């Protein structure tokens, strides 16, 4: 079970996207911010917001000094806004407990608020060049096809997936190899419309040798947005992001006609700490009343 690291690294050298968080001058903080933003959000939407955030909050302590409301407002339309609150919490912990420097070891990174195994490993590899398996959806797909000869990856298994990728890592340039494996899944070995003719490891791909069998595992859930609680929550937050003062309930009531769904979504925002209610019954972003 192997992937020719030289072929993949040569392809990376020739074709890798010039993304700001990949540049040598990018700090570990910049890498951490990018990893949080890129979860379930495409690069094209993340890049301009990432630049704004790093200009505004170049170190964790700068973000820690901002209110949660400021951070949520700056998050804008990236979606899944709880990520912004988790990043604010992590920034506070890094500034307070780690001398304003993002830790380099996986265990310490995982101890930070809101930082899971994937993000910890990504920061250790991409910010500090460590040799550790970094597994996302794109990597799982490449391994499923190139190594196991399957049409796509089945349900995730953290232990199995990490072991699969760990076995592929070369002794040298492992962090770059991890980035290249991820890039291959994002740009070439995609879920649909894969560009096999452009693949640097085409000749050794087990999926190709098997005749490119179709994926026959469990159906993958397709995420919807229109009419979902995610959409309603976003509309409610849009009202609060558009003002620096608390707003009356009536101003929120107009954003969605279904009263039951709207009330449920408002309650969930309050439970998640994304919205706060004032003593007078108005609503605001956290820390802004």
PDB file of C-alpha atoms in Angstrom:
ATOM      1  CA  UNK A   1       0.000   0.000   0.000  1.00  0.00           C
ATOM      2  CA  UNK A   2       1.771   3.147  -1.187  1.00  0.00           C
ATOM      3  CA  UNK A   3       1.565   6.352  -3.168  1.00  0.00           C
ATOM      4  CA  UNK A   4       4.662   7.451  -5.085  1.00  0.00           C
ATOM      5  CA  UNK A   5       5.684  10.479  -3.028  1.00  0.00           C
ATOM      6  CA  UNK A   6       8.120  11.775  -5.656  1.00  0.00           C
ATOM      7  CA  UNK A   7       5.429  11.880  -8.331  1.00  0.00           C
ATOM      8  CA  UNK A   8       2.993  13.595  -5.999  1.00  0.00           C
ATOM      9  CA  UNK A   9       5.521  16.119  -4.672  1.00  0.00           C
ATOM     10  CA  UNK A  10       6.667  16.983  -8.204  1.00  0.00           C
ATOM     11  CA  UNK A  11       3.042  17.579  -9.185  1.00  0.00           C
ATOM     12  CA  UNK A  12       2.611  19.786  -6.110  1.00  0.00           C
ATOM     13  CA  UNK A  13       5.678  21.850  -6.984  1.00  0.00           C
ATOM     14  CA  UNK A  14       4.281  22.502 -10.462  1.00  0.00           C
ATOM     15  CA  UNK A  15       0.589  23.053  -9.768  1.00  0.00           C
ATOM     16  CA  UNK A  16      -0.132  23.910  -6.107  1.00  0.00           C
ATOM     17  CA  UNK A  17      -2.398  26.896  -5.608  1.00  0.00           C
ATOM     18  CA  UNK A  18      -0.668  29.965  -4.188  1.00  0.00           C
ATOM     19  CA  UNK A  19      -2.823  30.382  -1.092  1.00  0.00           C
ATOM     20  CA  UNK A  20      -1.775  32.919   1.554  1.00  0.00           C
ATOM     21  CA  UNK A  21      -1.809  30.436   4.447  1.00  0.00           C
ATOM     22  CA  UNK A  22       0.668  28.256   2.520  1.00  0.00           C
ATOM     23  CA  UNK A  23       3.297  30.942   2.152  1.00  0.00           C
ATOM     24  CA  UNK A  24       6.467  30.745   4.285  1.00  0.00           C
ATOM     25  CA  UNK A  25       5.737  34.051   5.994  1.00  0.00           C
ATOM     26  CA  UNK A  26       2.356  32.880   7.277  1.00  0.00           C
ATOM     27  CA  UNK A  27       2.339  32.357  11.040  1.00  0.00           C
ATOM     28  CA  UNK A  28       0.884  29.363  12.853  1.00  0.00           C
ATOM     29  CA  UNK A  29      -1.955  31.666  13.916  1.00  0.00           C
ATOM     30  CA  UNK A  30      -2.699  32.379  10.260  1.00  0.00           C
ATOM     31  CA  UNK A  31      -2.742  28.645   9.539  1.00  0.00           C
ATOM     32  CA  UNK A  32      -5.083  28.002  12.474  1.00  0.00           C
ATOM     33  CA  UNK A  33      -7.490  30.715  11.319  1.00  0.00           C
ATOM     34  CA  UNK A  34      -7.492  29.281   7.790  1.00  0.00           C
ATOM     35  CA  UNK A  35      -8.187  25.747   9.021  1.00  0.00           C
ATOM     36  CA  UNK A  36     -11.185  26.848  11.083  1.00  0.00           C
ATOM     37  CA  UNK A  37     -12.564  28.944   8.214  1.00  0.00           C
ATOM     38  CA  UNK A  38     -12.062  26.223   5.590  1.00  0.00           C
ATOM     39  CA  UNK A  39     -14.211  23.680   7.406  1.00  0.00           C
ATOM     40  CA  UNK A  40     -17.216  23.127   5.100  1.00  0.00           C
ATOM     41  CA  UNK A  41     -16.470  26.395   3.261  1.00  0.00           C
ATOM     42  CA  UNK A  42     -14.753  26.770  -0.146  1.00  0.00           C
ATOM     43  CA  UNK A  43     -11.424  28.550  -0.559  1.00  0.00           C
ATOM     44  CA  UNK A  44     -12.937  31.275  -2.758  1.00  0.00           C
ATOM     45  CA  UNK A  45     -15.167  32.454   0.079  1.00  0.00           C
ATOM     46  CA  UNK A  46     -12.535  32.085   2.784  1.00  0.00           C
ATOM     47  CA  UNK A  47      -9.575  33.902   1.241  1.00  0.00           C
ATOM     48  CA  UNK A  48     -10.876  37.512   1.331  1.00  0.00           C
ATOM     49  CA  UNK A  49     -12.230  37.115   4.880  1.00  0.00           C
ATOM     50  CA  UNK A  50      -8.967  35.491   5.996  1.00  0.00           C
ATOM     51  CA  UNK A  51      -7.008  38.527   4.757  1.00  0.00           C
ATOM     52  CA  UNK A  52      -9.353  40.872   6.639  1.00  0.00           C
ATOM     53  CA  UNK A  53      -9.051  38.883   9.852  1.00  0.00           C
ATOM     54  CA  UNK A  54      -5.249  38.655   9.801  1.00  0.00           C
ATOM     55  CA  UNK A  55      -4.982  42.381   9.114  1.00  0.00           C
ATOM     56  CA  UNK A  56      -7.346  43.133  11.981  1.00  0.00           C
ATOM     57  CA  UNK A  57      -6.173  40.439  14.418  1.00  0.00           C
ATOM     58  CA  UNK A  58      -2.570  39.499  13.488  1.00  0.00           C
ATOM     59  CA  UNK A  59      -1.979  37.653  16.774  1.00  0.00           C
ATOM     60  CA  UNK A  60      -4.297  35.702  19.091  1.00  0.00           C
ATOM     61  CA  UNK A  61      -4.249  38.358  21.808  1.00  0.00           C
ATOM     62  CA  UNK A  62      -5.649  40.917  19.364  1.00  0.00           C
ATOM     63  CA  UNK A  63      -8.679  38.728  18.730  1.00  0.00           C
ATOM     64  CA  UNK A  64      -8.991  37.858  22.411  1.00  0.00           C
ATOM     65  CA  UNK A  65      -9.325  41.590  23.154  1.00  0.00           C
ATOM     66  CA  UNK A  66     -12.291  41.871  20.770  1.00  0.00           C
ATOM     67  CA  UNK A  67     -15.829  41.055  21.849  1.00  0.00           C
ATOM     68  CA  UNK A  68     -17.592  37.933  20.660  1.00  0.00           C
ATOM     69  CA  UNK A  69     -20.006  40.210  18.831  1.00  0.00           C
ATOM     70  CA  UNK A  70     -17.178  41.843  16.871  1.00  0.00           C
ATOM     71  CA  UNK A  71     -15.856  38.444  15.847  1.00  0.00           C
ATOM     72  CA  UNK A  72     -19.295  37.217  14.782  1.00  0.00           C
ATOM     73  CA  UNK A  73     -19.882  40.364  12.749  1.00  0.00           C
ATOM     74  CA  UNK A  74     -16.506  39.958  11.009  1.00  0.00           C
ATOM     75  CA  UNK A  75     -17.318  36.311  10.273  1.00  0.00           C
ATOM     76  CA  UNK A  76     -19.960  37.575   7.866  1.00  0.00           C
ATOM     77  CA  UNK A  77     -21.463  34.970   5.535  1.00  0.00           C
ATOM     78  CA  UNK A  78     -18.939  32.164   6.033  1.00  0.00           C
ATOM     79  CA  UNK A  79     -21.615  30.002   7.655  1.00  0.00           C
ATOM     80  CA  UNK A  80     -21.564  27.787  10.744  1.00  0.00           C
ATOM     81  CA  UNK A  81     -20.864  30.838  12.973  1.00  0.00           C
ATOM     82  CA  UNK A  82     -20.152  28.760  16.067  1.00  0.00           C
ATOM     83  CA  UNK A  83     -16.727  28.303  14.476  1.00  0.00           C
ATOM     84  CA  UNK A  84     -16.097  32.010  15.045  1.00  0.00           C
ATOM     85  CA  UNK A  85     -16.890  31.718  18.754  1.00  0.00           C
ATOM     86  CA  UNK A  86     -14.649  28.664  19.083  1.00  0.00           C
ATOM     87  CA  UNK A  87     -11.802  30.530  17.397  1.00  0.00           C
ATOM     88  CA  UNK A  88     -12.290  33.449  19.789  1.00  0.00           C
ATOM     89  CA  UNK A  89     -12.128  31.034  22.730  1.00  0.00           C
ATOM     90  CA  UNK A  90      -8.992  29.399  21.349  1.00  0.00           C
ATOM     91  CA  UNK A  91      -7.365  32.805  20.796  1.00  0.00           C
ATOM     92  CA  UNK A  92      -8.102  33.720  24.410  1.00  0.00           C
ATOM     93  CA  UNK A  93      -6.512  30.509  25.668  1.00  0.00           C
ATOM     94  CA  UNK A  94      -3.440  30.901  23.419  1.00  0.00           C
ATOM     95  CA  UNK A  95      -2.908  34.496  24.566  1.00  0.00           C
ATOM     96  CA  UNK A  96      -3.413  33.610  28.231  1.00  0.00           C
ATOM     97  CA  UNK A  97      -1.680  30.240  28.511  1.00  0.00           C
ATOM     98  CA  UNK A  98       0.819  29.985  25.650  1.00  0.00           C
ATOM     99  CA  UNK A  99       2.521  33.372  25.369  1.00  0.00           C
ATOM    100  CA  UNK A 100       0.441  34.374  22.339  1.00  0.00           C
ATOM    101  CA  UNK A 101       2.048  31.578  20.274  1.00  0.00           C
ATOM    102  CA  UNK A 102      -0.015  28.765  18.770  1.00  0.00           C
ATOM    103  CA  UNK A 103       1.293  25.486  20.267  1.00  0.00           C
ATOM    104  CA  UNK A 104       3.121  23.074  17.980  1.00  0.00           C
ATOM    105  CA  UNK A 105       2.306  19.674  19.459  1.00  0.00           C
ATOM    106  CA  UNK A 106      -0.935  17.860  18.717  1.00  0.00           C
ATOM    107  CA  UNK A 107      -1.896  17.073  22.309  1.00  0.00           C
ATOM    108  CA  UNK A 108      -1.608  20.697  23.428  1.00  0.00           C
ATOM    109  CA  UNK A 109      -3.462  21.909  20.352  1.00  0.00           C
ATOM    110  CA  UNK A 110      -6.294  19.467  21.071  1.00  0.00           C
ATOM    111  CA  UNK A 111      -6.568  20.896  24.588  1.00  0.00           C
ATOM    112  CA  UNK A 112      -7.528  24.295  23.177  1.00  0.00           C
ATOM    113  CA  UNK A 113     -11.250  25.159  23.114  1.00  0.00           C
ATOM    114  CA  UNK A 114     -12.940  24.022  19.929  1.00  0.00           C
ATOM    115  CA  UNK A 115      -9.831  22.446  18.375  1.00  0.00           C
ATOM    116  CA  UNK A 116     -10.443  18.857  17.319  1.00  0.00           C
ATOM    117  CA  UNK A 117      -8.112  16.148  16.097  1.00  0.00           C
ATOM    118  CA  UNK A 118      -8.159  17.189  12.428  1.00  0.00           C
ATOM    119  CA  UNK A 119      -7.413  20.868  13.117  1.00  0.00           C
ATOM    120  CA  UNK A 120      -4.672  20.027  15.620  1.00  0.00           C
ATOM    121  CA  UNK A 121      -2.968  17.729  13.123  1.00  0.00           C
ATOM    122  CA  UNK A 122      -3.351  20.231  10.276  1.00  0.00           C
ATOM    123  CA  UNK A 123      -1.687  22.997  12.307  1.00  0.00           C
ATOM    124  CA  UNK A 124       1.112  20.686  13.471  1.00  0.00           C
ATOM    125  CA  UNK A 125       1.796  19.630   9.875  1.00  0.00           C
ATOM    126  CA  UNK A 126       1.177  22.782   7.854  1.00  0.00           C
ATOM    127  CA  UNK A 127       2.426  25.395  10.328  1.00  0.00           C
ATOM    128  CA  UNK A 128       5.247  23.435  11.951  1.00  0.00           C
ATOM    129  CA  UNK A 129       6.173  20.835   9.326  1.00  0.00           C
ATOM    130  CA  UNK A 130       5.567  17.860  11.585  1.00  0.00           C
ATOM    131  CA  UNK A 131       5.198  14.339  10.245  1.00  0.00           C
ATOM    132  CA  UNK A 132       1.637  13.376  11.164  1.00  0.00           C
ATOM    133  CA  UNK A 133      -1.384  12.080   9.304  1.00  0.00           C
ATOM    134  CA  UNK A 134      -3.887  14.776   8.303  1.00  0.00           C
ATOM    135  CA  UNK A 135      -7.164  13.315   7.070  1.00  0.00           C
ATOM    136  CA  UNK A 136     -10.074  15.222   5.561  1.00  0.00           C
ATOM    137  CA  UNK A 137     -12.776  14.195   3.079  1.00  0.00           C
ATOM    138  CA  UNK A 138     -10.497  14.802   0.102  1.00  0.00           C
ATOM    139  CA  UNK A 139      -7.672  12.704   1.540  1.00  0.00           C
ATOM    140  CA  UNK A 140     -10.057   9.862   2.372  1.00  0.00           C
ATOM    141  CA  UNK A 141     -11.312   9.837  -1.216  1.00  0.00           C
ATOM    142  CA  UNK A 142      -7.794   9.722  -2.701  1.00  0.00           C
ATOM    143  CA  UNK A 143      -6.771   6.875  -0.397  1.00  0.00           C
ATOM    144  CA  UNK A 144      -9.983   4.951  -1.103  1.00  0.00           C
ATOM    145  CA  UNK A 145      -9.356   5.110  -4.830  1.00  0.00           C
ATOM    146  CA  UNK A 146      -5.585   5.053  -5.225  1.00  0.00           C
ATOM    147  CA  UNK A 147      -4.855   2.541  -2.480  1.00  0.00           C
ATOM    148  CA  UNK A 148      -7.999   0.487  -1.928  1.00  0.00           C
ATOM    149  CA  UNK A 149      -9.429   0.580  -5.459  1.00  0.00           C
ATOM    150  CA  UNK A 150     -12.873   1.763  -4.312  1.00  0.00           C
ATOM    151  CA  UNK A 151     -15.036   4.362  -6.038  1.00  0.00           C
ATOM    152  CA  UNK A 152     -15.088   6.545  -2.929  1.00  0.00           C
ATOM    153  CA  UNK A 153     -14.509   6.388   0.805  1.00  0.00           C
ATOM    154  CA  UNK A 154     -17.121   4.773   2.998  1.00  0.00           C
ATOM    155  CA  UNK A 155     -18.157   5.994   6.447  1.00  0.00           C
ATOM    156  CA  UNK A 156     -15.208   7.542   8.315  1.00  0.00           C
ATOM    157  CA  UNK A 157     -13.241   5.582  10.891  1.00  0.00           C
ATOM    158  CA  UNK A 158     -10.713   7.773  12.678  1.00  0.00           C
ATOM    159  CA  UNK A 159      -8.399   4.938  13.687  1.00  0.00           C
ATOM    160  CA  UNK A 160      -8.440   3.249  10.268  1.00  0.00           C
ATOM    161  CA  UNK A 161      -8.211   6.487   8.286  1.00  0.00           C
ATOM    162  CA  UNK A 162      -5.247   7.789  10.312  1.00  0.00           C
ATOM    163  CA  UNK A 163      -3.473   4.447   9.995  1.00  0.00           C
ATOM    164  CA  UNK A 164      -4.030   4.422   6.208  1.00  0.00           C
ATOM    165  CA  UNK A 165      -2.517   7.868   5.756  1.00  0.00           C
ATOM    166  CA  UNK A 166       0.267   7.316   8.302  1.00  0.00           C
ATOM    167  CA  UNK A 167       1.426   4.333   6.234  1.00  0.00           C
ATOM    168  CA  UNK A 168       1.718   6.548   3.149  1.00  0.00           C
ATOM    169  CA  UNK A 169       3.790   9.367   4.673  1.00  0.00           C
ATOM    170  CA  UNK A 170       7.376   9.551   3.379  1.00  0.00           C
ATOM    171  CA  UNK A 171      10.267   9.958   5.777  1.00  0.00           C
ATOM    172  CA  UNK A 172      11.048  13.402   4.357  1.00  0.00           C
ATOM    173  CA  UNK A 173       8.687  16.210   3.321  1.00  0.00           C
ATOM    174  CA  UNK A 174       5.764  14.467   5.028  1.00  0.00           C
ATOM    175  CA  UNK A 175       3.938  17.736   5.723  1.00  0.00           C
ATOM    176  CA  UNK A 176       4.189  18.815   2.076  1.00  0.00           C
ATOM    177  CA  UNK A 177       3.093  15.330   1.020  1.00  0.00           C
ATOM    178  CA  UNK A 178       0.012  15.702   3.257  1.00  0.00           C
ATOM    179  CA  UNK A 179      -0.823  19.042   1.664  1.00  0.00           C
ATOM    180  CA  UNK A 180      -0.347  17.549  -1.808  1.00  0.00           C
ATOM    181  CA  UNK A 181      -2.603  14.587  -1.021  1.00  0.00           C
ATOM    182  CA  UNK A 182      -5.303  17.022   0.105  1.00  0.00           C
ATOM    183  CA  UNK A 183      -4.819  19.203  -2.975  1.00  0.00           C
ATOM    184  CA  UNK A 184      -5.114  16.183  -5.250  1.00  0.00           C
ATOM    185  CA  UNK A 185      -8.494  15.317  -3.746  1.00  0.00           C
ATOM    186  CA  UNK A 186      -9.702  18.907  -3.906  1.00  0.00           C
ATOM    187  CA  UNK A 187      -8.741  19.607  -7.521  1.00  0.00           C
ATOM    188  CA  UNK A 188      -8.282  16.335  -9.442  1.00  0.00           C
ATOM    189  CA  UNK A 189      -9.617  13.288  -7.613  1.00  0.00           C
ATOM    190  CA  UNK A 190     -12.946  14.982  -6.890  1.00  0.00           C
ATOM    191  CA  UNK A 191     -16.184  13.274  -5.896  1.00  0.00           C
ATOM    192  CA  UNK A 192     -17.684  13.907  -9.332  1.00  0.00           C
ATOM    193  CA  UNK A 193     -16.103  14.884 -12.635  1.00  0.00           C
ATOM    194  CA  UNK A 194     -12.671  13.674 -11.556  1.00  0.00           C
ATOM    195  CA  UNK A 195      -9.810  14.632 -13.877  1.00  0.00           C
ATOM    196  CA  UNK A 196      -7.967  11.316 -14.020  1.00  0.00           C
ATOM    197  CA  UNK A 197      -5.926  12.374 -17.053  1.00  0.00           C
ATOM    198  CA  UNK A 198      -4.297  15.081 -14.910  1.00  0.00           C
ATOM    199  CA  UNK A 199      -3.535  12.794 -11.974  1.00  0.00           C
ATOM    200  CA  UNK A 200       0.183  12.375 -11.178  1.00  0.00           C
ATOM    201  CA  UNK A 201      -0.389   8.892  -9.710  1.00  0.00           C
ATOM    202  CA  UNK A 202      -2.756   7.672 -12.435  1.00  0.00           C
ATOM    203  CA  UNK A 203      -0.503   4.769 -13.455  1.00  0.00           C
ATOM    204  CA  UNK A 204      -0.474   3.266  -9.962  1.00  0.00           C
ATOM    205  CA  UNK A 205      -4.073   4.005  -8.981  1.00  0.00           C
ATOM    206  CA  UNK A 206      -5.838   0.845  -7.790  1.00  0.00           C
ATOM    207  CA  UNK A 207      -9.210   2.262  -8.819  1.00  0.00           C
ATOM    208  CA  UNK A 208      -8.024   2.581 -12.410  1.00  0.00           C
ATOM    209  CA  UNK A 209      -6.576  -0.918 -12.372  1.00  0.00           C
ATOM    210  CA  UNK A 210      -9.901  -2.252 -11.047  1.00  0.00           C
ATOM    211  CA  UNK A 211     -11.802  -0.701 -13.953  1.00  0.00           C
ATOM    212  CA  UNK A 212     -13.052   2.315 -11.969  1.00  0.00           C
ATOM    213  CA  UNK A 213     -15.891   0.533 -10.136  1.00  0.00           C
ATOM    214  CA  UNK A 214     -18.772   2.705  -8.979  1.00  0.00           C
ATOM    215  CA  UNK A 215     -19.101   3.494  -5.295  1.00  0.00           C
ATOM    216  CA  UNK A 216     -21.662   1.131  -3.778  1.00  0.00           C
ATOM    217  CA  UNK A 217     -21.433   2.054  -0.127  1.00  0.00           C
ATOM    218  CA  UNK A 218     -23.962   3.930   2.025  1.00  0.00           C
ATOM    219  CA  UNK A 219     -25.528   6.930   0.301  1.00  0.00           C
ATOM    220  CA  UNK A 220     -24.002  10.222   1.351  1.00  0.00           C
ATOM    221  CA  UNK A 221     -26.333  12.824   2.796  1.00  0.00           C
ATOM    222  CA  UNK A 222     -26.742  15.845   0.535  1.00  0.00           C
ATOM    223  CA  UNK A 223     -26.830  19.048   2.538  1.00  0.00           C
ATOM    224  CA  UNK A 224     -29.735  21.333   1.769  1.00  0.00           C
ATOM    225  CA  UNK A 225     -29.934  25.001   2.723  1.00  0.00           C
ATOM    226  CA  UNK A 226     -33.152  26.609   1.457  1.00  0.00           C
ATOM    227  CA  UNK A 227     -35.842  26.459   4.125  1.00  0.00           C
ATOM    228  CA  UNK A 228     -33.614  24.796   6.700  1.00  0.00           C
ATOM    229  CA  UNK A 229     -32.910  25.928  10.241  1.00  0.00           C
ATOM    230  CA  UNK A 230     -29.447  26.951   9.012  1.00  0.00           C
ATOM    231  CA  UNK A 231     -31.029  29.482   6.672  1.00  0.00           C
ATOM    232  CA  UNK A 232     -33.353  30.857   9.355  1.00  0.00           C
ATOM    233  CA  UNK A 233     -30.538  31.143  11.897  1.00  0.00           C
ATOM    234  CA  UNK A 234     -28.486  33.010   9.319  1.00  0.00           C
ATOM    235  CA  UNK A 235     -31.299  35.447   8.606  1.00  0.00           C
ATOM    236  CA  UNK A 236     -31.745  36.176  12.308  1.00  0.00           C
ATOM    237  CA  UNK A 237     -28.016  36.752  12.742  1.00  0.00           C
ATOM    238  CA  UNK A 238     -27.954  39.027   9.688  1.00  0.00           C
ATOM    239  CA  UNK A 239     -30.315  41.424  11.490  1.00  0.00           C
ATOM    240  CA  UNK A 240     -28.021  41.612  14.518  1.00  0.00           C
ATOM    241  CA  UNK A 241     -24.853  41.897  12.450  1.00  0.00           C
ATOM    242  CA  UNK A 242     -26.388  44.891  10.711  1.00  0.00           C
ATOM    243  CA  UNK A 243     -26.615  46.963  13.886  1.00  0.00           C
ATOM    244  CA  UNK A 244     -24.458  47.663  16.923  1.00  0.00           C
ATOM    245  CA  UNK A 245     -27.438  48.153  19.238  1.00  0.00           C
ATOM    246  CA  UNK A 246     -29.887  45.588  20.617  1.00  0.00           C
ATOM    247  CA  UNK A 247     -33.047  45.146  18.538  1.00  0.00           C
ATOM    248  CA  UNK A 248     -36.631  44.427  19.616  1.00  0.00           C
ATOM    249  CA  UNK A 249     -38.174  41.041  18.989  1.00  0.00           C
ATOM    250  CA  UNK A 250     -40.460  42.510  16.310  1.00  0.00           C
ATOM    251  CA  UNK A 251     -37.424  43.262  14.161  1.00  0.00           C
ATOM    252  CA  UNK A 252     -36.490  39.581  14.172  1.00  0.00           C
ATOM    253  CA  UNK A 253     -40.036  38.345  13.618  1.00  0.00           C
ATOM    254  CA  UNK A 254     -40.163  39.706  10.074  1.00  0.00           C
ATOM    255  CA  UNK A 255     -37.290  37.602   8.712  1.00  0.00           C
ATOM    256  CA  UNK A 256     -39.206  34.291   8.470  1.00  0.00           C
ATOM    257  CA  UNK A 257     -42.947  33.580   8.226  1.00  0.00           C
ATOM    258  CA  UNK A 258     -43.021  30.204  10.004  1.00  0.00           C
ATOM    259  CA  UNK A 259     -43.405  31.208  13.646  1.00  0.00           C
ATOM    260  CA  UNK A 260     -42.601  27.775  15.079  1.00  0.00           C
ATOM    261  CA  UNK A 261     -39.406  27.367  13.079  1.00  0.00           C
ATOM    262  CA  UNK A 262     -38.338  30.956  13.695  1.00  0.00           C
ATOM    263  CA  UNK A 263     -38.805  30.670  17.467  1.00  0.00           C
ATOM    264  CA  UNK A 264     -36.959  27.352  17.548  1.00  0.00           C
ATOM    265  CA  UNK A 265     -34.037  28.877  15.646  1.00  0.00           C
ATOM    266  CA  UNK A 266     -33.885  31.942  17.864  1.00  0.00           C
ATOM    267  CA  UNK A 267     -33.877  29.713  20.924  1.00  0.00           C
ATOM    268  CA  UNK A 268     -31.047  27.616  19.458  1.00  0.00           C
ATOM    269  CA  UNK A 269     -29.001  30.758  18.803  1.00  0.00           C
ATOM    270  CA  UNK A 270     -29.482  31.778  22.430  1.00  0.00           C
ATOM    271  CA  UNK A 271     -28.483  28.281  23.592  1.00  0.00           C
ATOM    272  CA  UNK A 272     -25.361  28.353  21.413  1.00  0.00           C
ATOM    273  CA  UNK A 273     -24.274  31.727  22.799  1.00  0.00           C
ATOM    274  CA  UNK A 274     -24.514  33.368  19.376  1.00  0.00           C
ATOM    275  CA  UNK A 275     -27.284  35.725  20.546  1.00  0.00           C
ATOM    276  CA  UNK A 276     -28.011  37.255  23.939  1.00  0.00           C
ATOM    277  CA  UNK A 277     -31.205  38.729  25.340  1.00  0.00           C
ATOM    278  CA  UNK A 278     -31.079  41.942  27.337  1.00  0.00           C
ATOM    279  CA  UNK A 279     -32.880  42.613  30.590  1.00  0.00           C
ATOM    280  CA  UNK A 280     -35.408  44.673  28.631  1.00  0.00           C
ATOM    281  CA  UNK A 281     -36.171  41.748  26.299  1.00  0.00           C
ATOM    282  CA  UNK A 282     -34.223  42.935  23.235  1.00  0.00           C
ATOM    283  CA  UNK A 283     -31.663  40.858  21.349  1.00  0.00           C
ATOM    284  CA  UNK A 284     -28.008  41.455  20.482  1.00  0.00           C
ATOM    285  CA  UNK A 285     -24.788  39.734  19.503  1.00  0.00           C
ATOM    286  CA  UNK A 286     -22.871  38.469  22.557  1.00  0.00           C
ATOM    287  CA  UNK A 287     -21.096  41.165  24.528  1.00  0.00           C
ATOM    288  CA  UNK A 288     -22.868  44.031  22.757  1.00  0.00           C
ATOM    289  CA  UNK A 289     -25.418  45.201  25.309  1.00  0.00           C
TER     290      UNK A 289
END
